[in-house]
Tab-separated table of C-alpha atoms in Angstrom:
chain	number	residue	atom	x	y	z
S	1	MET	CA	189.792	20.642	93.273
S	2	THR	CA	187.703	20.017	90.153
S	3	THR	CA	189.166	18.525	87.010
S	4	GLU	CA	188.869	21.945	85.349
S	5	GLN	CA	190.970	23.485	88.089
S	6	SER	CA	193.572	20.743	87.663
S	7	GLY	CA	193.769	21.399	83.921
S	8	THR	CA	192.085	18.180	82.745
S	9	ALA	CA	188.769	17.922	80.931
S	10	PRO	CA	185.750	17.713	83.268
S	11	SER	CA	183.700	14.532	83.362
S	12	VAL	CA	180.122	14.458	82.101
S	13	ALA	CA	178.911	14.318	85.716
S	14	GLU	CA	180.918	17.444	86.551
S	15	MET	CA	179.550	19.256	83.512
S	16	VAL	CA	175.985	18.373	84.491
S	17	ARG	CA	176.653	19.657	88.028
S	18	ALA	CA	178.044	22.879	86.551
S	19	ASN	CA	174.897	23.272	84.461
S	20	ARG	CA	172.684	22.737	87.487
S	21	ALA	CA	174.602	25.387	89.458
S	22	ASN	CA	174.386	27.728	86.470
S	23	TRP	CA	170.597	27.338	86.229
S	24	ASP	CA	170.309	27.909	89.978
S	25	ALA	CA	172.228	31.163	89.474
S	26	ARG	CA	170.206	32.149	86.378
S	27	THR	CA	166.842	31.708	88.062
S	28	PRO	CA	166.651	34.963	90.064
S	29	VAL	CA	167.771	36.876	86.951
S	30	HIS	CA	165.021	35.240	84.895
S	31	VAL	CA	162.375	35.827	87.560
S	32	ALA	CA	163.193	39.548	87.542
S	33	SER	CA	163.415	39.848	83.742
S	34	ARG	CA	160.962	41.473	81.337
S	35	PHE	CA	161.575	38.519	79.011
S	36	TYR	CA	159.616	36.090	81.209
S	37	GLY	CA	156.961	38.669	82.045
S	38	LEU	CA	156.136	37.164	85.435
S	39	ASP	CA	154.617	40.512	86.436
S	40	GLY	CA	151.628	39.597	84.280
S	41	SER	CA	152.885	41.127	81.028
S	42	ARG	CA	153.083	37.658	79.423
S	43	THR	CA	150.707	34.712	79.628
S	44	ALA	CA	151.432	30.993	79.490
S	45	GLU	CA	149.944	30.903	75.981
S	46	ASP	CA	152.580	33.367	74.730
S	47	TRP	CA	155.203	30.618	74.838
S	48	PHE	CA	153.408	28.427	72.277
S	49	ALA	CA	153.112	28.583	68.508
S	50	PRO	CA	149.574	27.951	67.211
S	51	PHE	CA	150.623	24.695	65.549
S	52	GLU	CA	151.611	23.241	68.918
S	53	TRP	CA	148.015	23.145	70.138
S	54	ALA	CA	146.894	21.627	66.854
S	55	ASP	CA	149.509	18.887	67.217
S	56	LEU	CA	148.795	18.260	70.908
S	57	GLY	CA	145.024	18.105	70.533
S	58	ASP	CA	142.527	18.342	73.362
S	59	LEU	CA	144.247	18.047	76.755
S	60	ALA	CA	141.090	17.802	78.843
S	61	GLY	CA	141.303	14.852	81.210
S	62	ARG	CA	144.861	13.943	80.207
S	63	ASP	CA	147.919	13.695	82.435
S	64	VAL	CA	150.738	15.924	81.157
S	65	LEU	CA	154.417	15.933	82.113
S	66	HIS	CA	156.723	18.815	81.154
S	67	LEU	CA	160.390	17.813	81.287
S	68	GLN	CA	163.124	20.412	81.973
S	69	CYS	CA	160.411	22.952	82.800
S	70	HIS	CA	162.549	25.702	84.442
S	71	LEU	CA	160.061	28.252	85.896
S	72	GLY	CA	156.967	26.417	84.669
S	73	THR	CA	155.932	29.254	82.347
S	74	GLU	CA	154.862	26.750	79.681
S	75	THR	CA	153.758	24.113	82.189
S	76	ALA	CA	150.998	26.435	83.402
S	77	ALA	CA	149.323	26.404	79.985
S	78	PHE	CA	148.591	22.677	80.189
S	79	ALA	CA	146.725	23.141	83.449
S	80	GLU	CA	144.851	26.116	81.993
S	81	ARG	CA	143.800	23.962	79.026
S	82	GLY	CA	142.152	21.387	81.254
S	83	ALA	CA	144.769	18.701	81.828
S	84	ALA	CA	143.647	16.307	84.560
S	85	HIS	CA	147.036	16.525	86.248
S	86	THR	CA	150.052	18.600	85.211
S	87	VAL	CA	153.603	17.919	86.391
S	88	GLY	CA	156.764	19.908	85.716
S	89	LEU	CA	160.203	18.408	86.316
S	90	ASP	CA	163.546	20.202	86.466
S	91	PHE	CA	166.988	19.522	87.928
S	92	SER	CA	167.442	23.009	89.420
S	93	PRO	CA	166.116	23.216	92.991
S	94	VAL	CA	165.993	27.016	92.761
S	95	SER	CA	163.931	26.858	89.567
S	96	VAL	CA	161.550	24.301	91.067
S	97	ALA	CA	161.075	26.417	94.187
S	98	GLU	CA	160.193	29.445	92.049
S	99	ALA	CA	157.876	27.383	89.833
S	100	ARG	CA	156.005	26.152	92.905
S	101	ARG	CA	155.727	29.701	94.256
S	102	LEU	CA	154.433	31.092	90.965
S	103	ALA	CA	151.847	28.319	90.618
S	104	ARG	CA	150.694	28.794	94.202
S	105	GLU	CA	150.337	32.564	93.827
S	106	ALA	CA	148.378	32.101	90.596
S	107	GLY	CA	146.091	29.537	92.210
S	108	ARG	CA	147.130	26.793	89.761
S	109	THR	CA	147.145	23.123	90.711
S	110	VAL	CA	150.460	22.054	89.202
S	111	GLU	CA	152.960	19.611	90.698
S	112	PHE	CA	156.679	20.337	90.385
S	113	VAL	CA	159.367	17.719	90.958
S	114	GLU	CA	163.105	18.286	91.361
S	115	ALA	CA	165.109	15.656	89.471
S	116	ASP	CA	167.492	15.135	86.592
S	117	VAL	CA	165.528	14.162	83.504
S	118	HIS	CA	167.293	10.775	83.381
S	119	ASP	CA	166.035	10.037	86.915
S	120	ALA	CA	162.460	11.033	86.096
S	121	VAL	CA	160.975	7.509	86.201
S	122	GLY	CA	162.120	6.934	89.773
S	123	ALA	CA	161.481	10.503	90.908
S	124	LEU	CA	157.889	10.250	89.684
S	125	GLY	CA	157.317	6.904	91.351
S	126	GLY	CA	156.844	5.009	88.107
S	127	ARG	CA	153.847	7.110	87.066
S	128	ARG	CA	153.060	7.231	83.365
S	129	PHE	CA	151.536	10.054	81.362
S	130	ASP	CA	149.354	10.714	78.334
S	131	VAL	CA	151.612	13.538	77.120
S	132	VAL	CA	155.291	14.276	77.681
S	133	TYR	CA	156.224	17.776	76.496
S	134	THR	CA	159.757	19.135	76.309
S	135	GLY	CA	162.117	21.390	74.427
S	136	LYS	CA	162.865	25.022	73.587
S	137	GLY	CA	166.378	24.878	74.935
S	138	ALA	CA	166.336	21.492	76.675
S	139	LEU	CA	168.147	18.986	74.449
S	140	CYS	CA	171.373	20.993	74.314
S	141	TYR	CA	171.912	20.201	77.996
S	142	LEU	CA	171.759	16.425	77.414
S	143	PRO	CA	175.057	14.717	76.567
S	144	ASP	CA	173.453	11.613	75.023
S	145	LEU	CA	169.965	11.451	73.534
S	146	ALA	CA	169.584	7.654	73.601
S	147	PRO	CA	169.021	7.336	77.382
S	148	TRP	CA	166.840	10.458	77.321
S	149	ALA	CA	164.554	8.957	74.666
S	150	GLU	CA	164.374	5.658	76.557
S	151	THR	CA	163.352	7.586	79.684
S	152	VAL	CA	160.618	9.386	77.755
S	153	ALA	CA	159.301	6.069	76.410
S	154	ALA	CA	159.162	4.676	79.961
S	155	LEU	CA	157.158	7.710	81.101
S	156	LEU	CA	154.424	7.308	78.482
S	157	ARG	CA	151.327	5.173	78.653
S	158	PRO	CA	150.535	3.057	75.572
S	159	GLY	CA	149.247	5.531	73.003
S	160	GLY	CA	150.812	8.419	74.900
S	161	VAL	CA	152.418	11.287	73.001
S	162	LEU	CA	155.891	12.774	73.124
S	163	TYR	CA	155.759	16.330	71.836
S	164	LEU	CA	159.164	17.909	71.385
S	165	VAL	CA	159.512	21.536	70.240
S	166	GLU	CA	163.138	22.520	70.020
S	167	PHE	CA	165.450	25.115	68.531
S	168	HIS	CA	166.635	23.871	65.172
S	169	PRO	CA	170.293	22.787	64.993
S	170	LEU	CA	170.657	25.146	62.029
S	171	LEU	CA	169.793	28.040	64.352
S	172	HIS	CA	172.682	27.074	66.638
S	173	ALA	CA	175.006	26.876	63.624
S	174	LEU	CA	174.190	30.405	62.420
S	175	GLY	CA	175.978	33.475	63.702
S	176	PRO	CA	175.855	37.194	62.818
S	177	THR	CA	178.895	38.470	60.915
S	178	PRO	CA	179.605	42.092	59.915
S	179	GLY	CA	179.020	42.646	56.185
S	180	PRO	CA	178.972	45.546	53.732
S	181	ASP	CA	175.219	46.030	54.244
S	182	GLY	CA	175.114	45.334	57.955
S	183	GLU	CA	175.149	42.037	59.811
S	184	GLU	CA	174.863	38.845	57.781
S	185	LEU	CA	173.925	35.428	59.131
S	186	LEU	CA	176.550	32.862	58.198
S	187	LEU	CA	177.327	29.304	59.225
S	188	ARG	CA	179.785	29.838	62.060
S	189	HIS	CA	179.227	26.907	64.394
S	190	ASP	CA	178.844	23.133	64.189
S	191	TYR	CA	175.470	21.735	63.146
S	192	LEU	CA	176.360	18.152	64.072
S	193	ALA	CA	177.771	16.609	67.221
S	194	GLY	CA	181.274	15.208	67.208
S	195	ARG	CA	183.565	17.724	68.829
S	196	GLY	CA	182.253	17.400	72.353
S	197	PRO	CA	180.380	19.935	74.480
S	198	ILE	CA	180.685	23.684	74.066
S	199	ARG	CA	181.854	25.452	77.203
S	200	SER	CA	180.497	28.902	77.993
S	201	ASP	CA	181.469	31.217	80.820
S	202	THR	CA	179.383	34.376	80.794
S	203	PRO	CA	177.391	36.427	83.326
S	204	HIS	CA	174.648	37.013	80.734
S	205	THR	CA	171.765	34.757	79.710
S	206	TYR	CA	169.231	34.975	76.890
S	207	THR	CA	167.091	37.377	78.958
S	208	ASP	CA	167.418	40.955	80.086
S	209	GLY	CA	168.174	41.681	83.708
S	210	PRO	CA	171.231	41.919	85.943
S	211	PRO	CA	174.317	39.748	85.429
S	212	VAL	CA	174.368	36.217	86.807
S	213	ARG	CA	176.271	35.976	90.051
S	214	GLY	CA	178.277	32.959	91.068
S	215	ALA	CA	178.150	29.945	88.762
S	216	THR	CA	178.549	31.332	85.241
S	217	THR	CA	179.990	28.241	83.530
S	218	SER	CA	177.771	25.956	81.447
S	219	PHE	CA	178.174	23.200	78.873
S	220	GLU	CA	176.030	22.471	75.820
S	221	TRP	CA	175.963	19.530	73.431
S	222	ARG	CA	175.094	19.746	69.739
S	223	HIS	CA	172.468	17.339	68.347
S	224	GLY	CA	171.577	17.253	64.654
S	225	LEU	CA	168.019	16.636	63.515
S	226	GLY	CA	168.884	13.120	62.348
S	227	GLU	CA	170.317	12.274	65.759
S	228	VAL	CA	167.158	13.479	67.495
S	229	LEU	CA	164.771	11.552	65.247
S	230	SER	CA	166.884	8.400	65.374
S	231	ALA	CA	166.970	8.447	69.184
S	232	VAL	CA	163.185	8.828	69.381
S	233	ALA	CA	162.586	6.009	66.892
S	234	ALA	CA	165.139	3.686	68.548
S	235	ALA	CA	163.303	4.079	71.864
S	236	GLY	CA	160.239	2.460	70.281
S	237	LEU	CA	158.221	5.611	69.673
S	238	ARG	CA	156.410	5.951	66.348
S	239	ILE	CA	157.124	9.327	64.753
S	240	GLU	CA	153.887	10.757	63.358
S	241	ARG	CA	154.853	14.300	62.457
S	242	VAL	CA	157.925	16.487	62.038
S	243	ARG	CA	157.590	20.236	61.557
S	244	GLU	CA	160.149	22.900	60.732
S	245	THR	CA	159.271	26.582	61.085
S	246	GLU	CA	160.954	29.950	60.560
S	247	LEU	CA	159.432	31.320	63.780
S	248	LEU	CA	161.099	31.842	67.156
S	249	PRO	CA	159.546	32.858	70.494
S	250	TRP	CA	162.204	35.519	71.073
S	251	LYS	CA	164.360	37.903	69.057
S	252	ARG	CA	167.533	35.886	68.632
S	253	PHE	CA	169.116	38.154	66.003
S	254	ALA	CA	168.924	41.966	65.741
S	255	ALA	CA	167.479	41.841	62.211
S	256	MET	CA	164.461	39.743	63.199
S	257	VAL	CA	160.958	41.198	62.797
S	258	PRO	CA	157.618	40.344	64.473
S	259	GLY	CA	155.895	37.296	63.043
S	260	ASP	CA	152.828	35.256	63.954
S	261	ASN	CA	151.487	35.200	67.496
S	262	GLY	CA	153.989	37.815	68.691
S	263	TRP	CA	156.875	35.539	67.702
S	264	TRP	CA	159.862	36.523	65.550
S	265	ARG	CA	161.197	35.698	62.089
S	266	LEU	CA	163.905	36.898	59.720
S	267	PRO	CA	162.934	39.735	57.350
S	268	GLU	CA	161.244	38.923	54.043
S	269	ALA	CA	164.447	39.769	52.167
S	270	GLU	CA	166.282	36.936	53.944
S	271	PRO	CA	166.056	33.244	52.984
S	272	ILE	CA	163.372	31.227	54.780
S	273	VAL	CA	165.288	28.774	56.952
S	274	PRO	CA	164.145	26.571	59.848
S	275	LEU	CA	164.766	28.038	63.292
S	276	LEU	CA	162.509	25.724	65.304
S	277	PHE	CA	161.340	22.159	64.824
S	278	ALA	CA	158.663	19.973	66.384
S	279	VAL	CA	158.260	16.208	66.649
S	280	ARG	CA	155.130	14.302	67.601
S	281	ALA	CA	155.755	10.648	68.432
S	282	VAL	CA	153.456	8.002	69.929
S	283	ALA	CA	154.211	5.172	72.367
S	284	THR	CA	153.154	1.834	70.914
């Protein structure tokens, strides 16, 4: 019997196990979805905003690690852009198996490793990288950012770059509410941490496709922008750049309209608010 079944709050370890089972169950839905476009309708480049490549710089000859990579849809782009060696790491064995299959069928030389992000140093045999990339729905599955940031620092060579591109905490705080002129976006959820993880139990994910079967429960943690930046700085990484943008790689709200690079933004009549942020930090 789990602690949830007994009526007590689950431990962090149990919540992480629930998340892993949930991502295992999500994977076949995502593989079959139009959203991921694994039939060739989307390319690896589609998952990146133009400013990301400007911030990352030339990847030729560099070793790149993508943490919490899921199906490796973004990971593939680093190999295509000439990285010397590209590695994707994820805690879902089903996701890793699919990522390996997709890379093999596409003829890409990409290594995928199954491990929790906090175990990445050991799972990768102490290897260090020139670039560690992560985000776009990754940090919300981490209960504490301090050990995560310390892990990232241990994975980087001196002068290596952490590049984090993540959904803005303001985005998570907004929610559509019926109004006299249609749906309005209002602050409906916490921006900051403090009330513990948010439990979700739903057969639907952020993609199209059939319902998730089996493990539908997941847990997410809120992390404000200050918490993220403080964790990165405390781990000894020098923050060089912080970006905030109104663009998103998918249509989160019904009112959103196409923006740059096939991405999405709120209509011109709406306030310009940050929906995504990026951090470039360097190991000293």
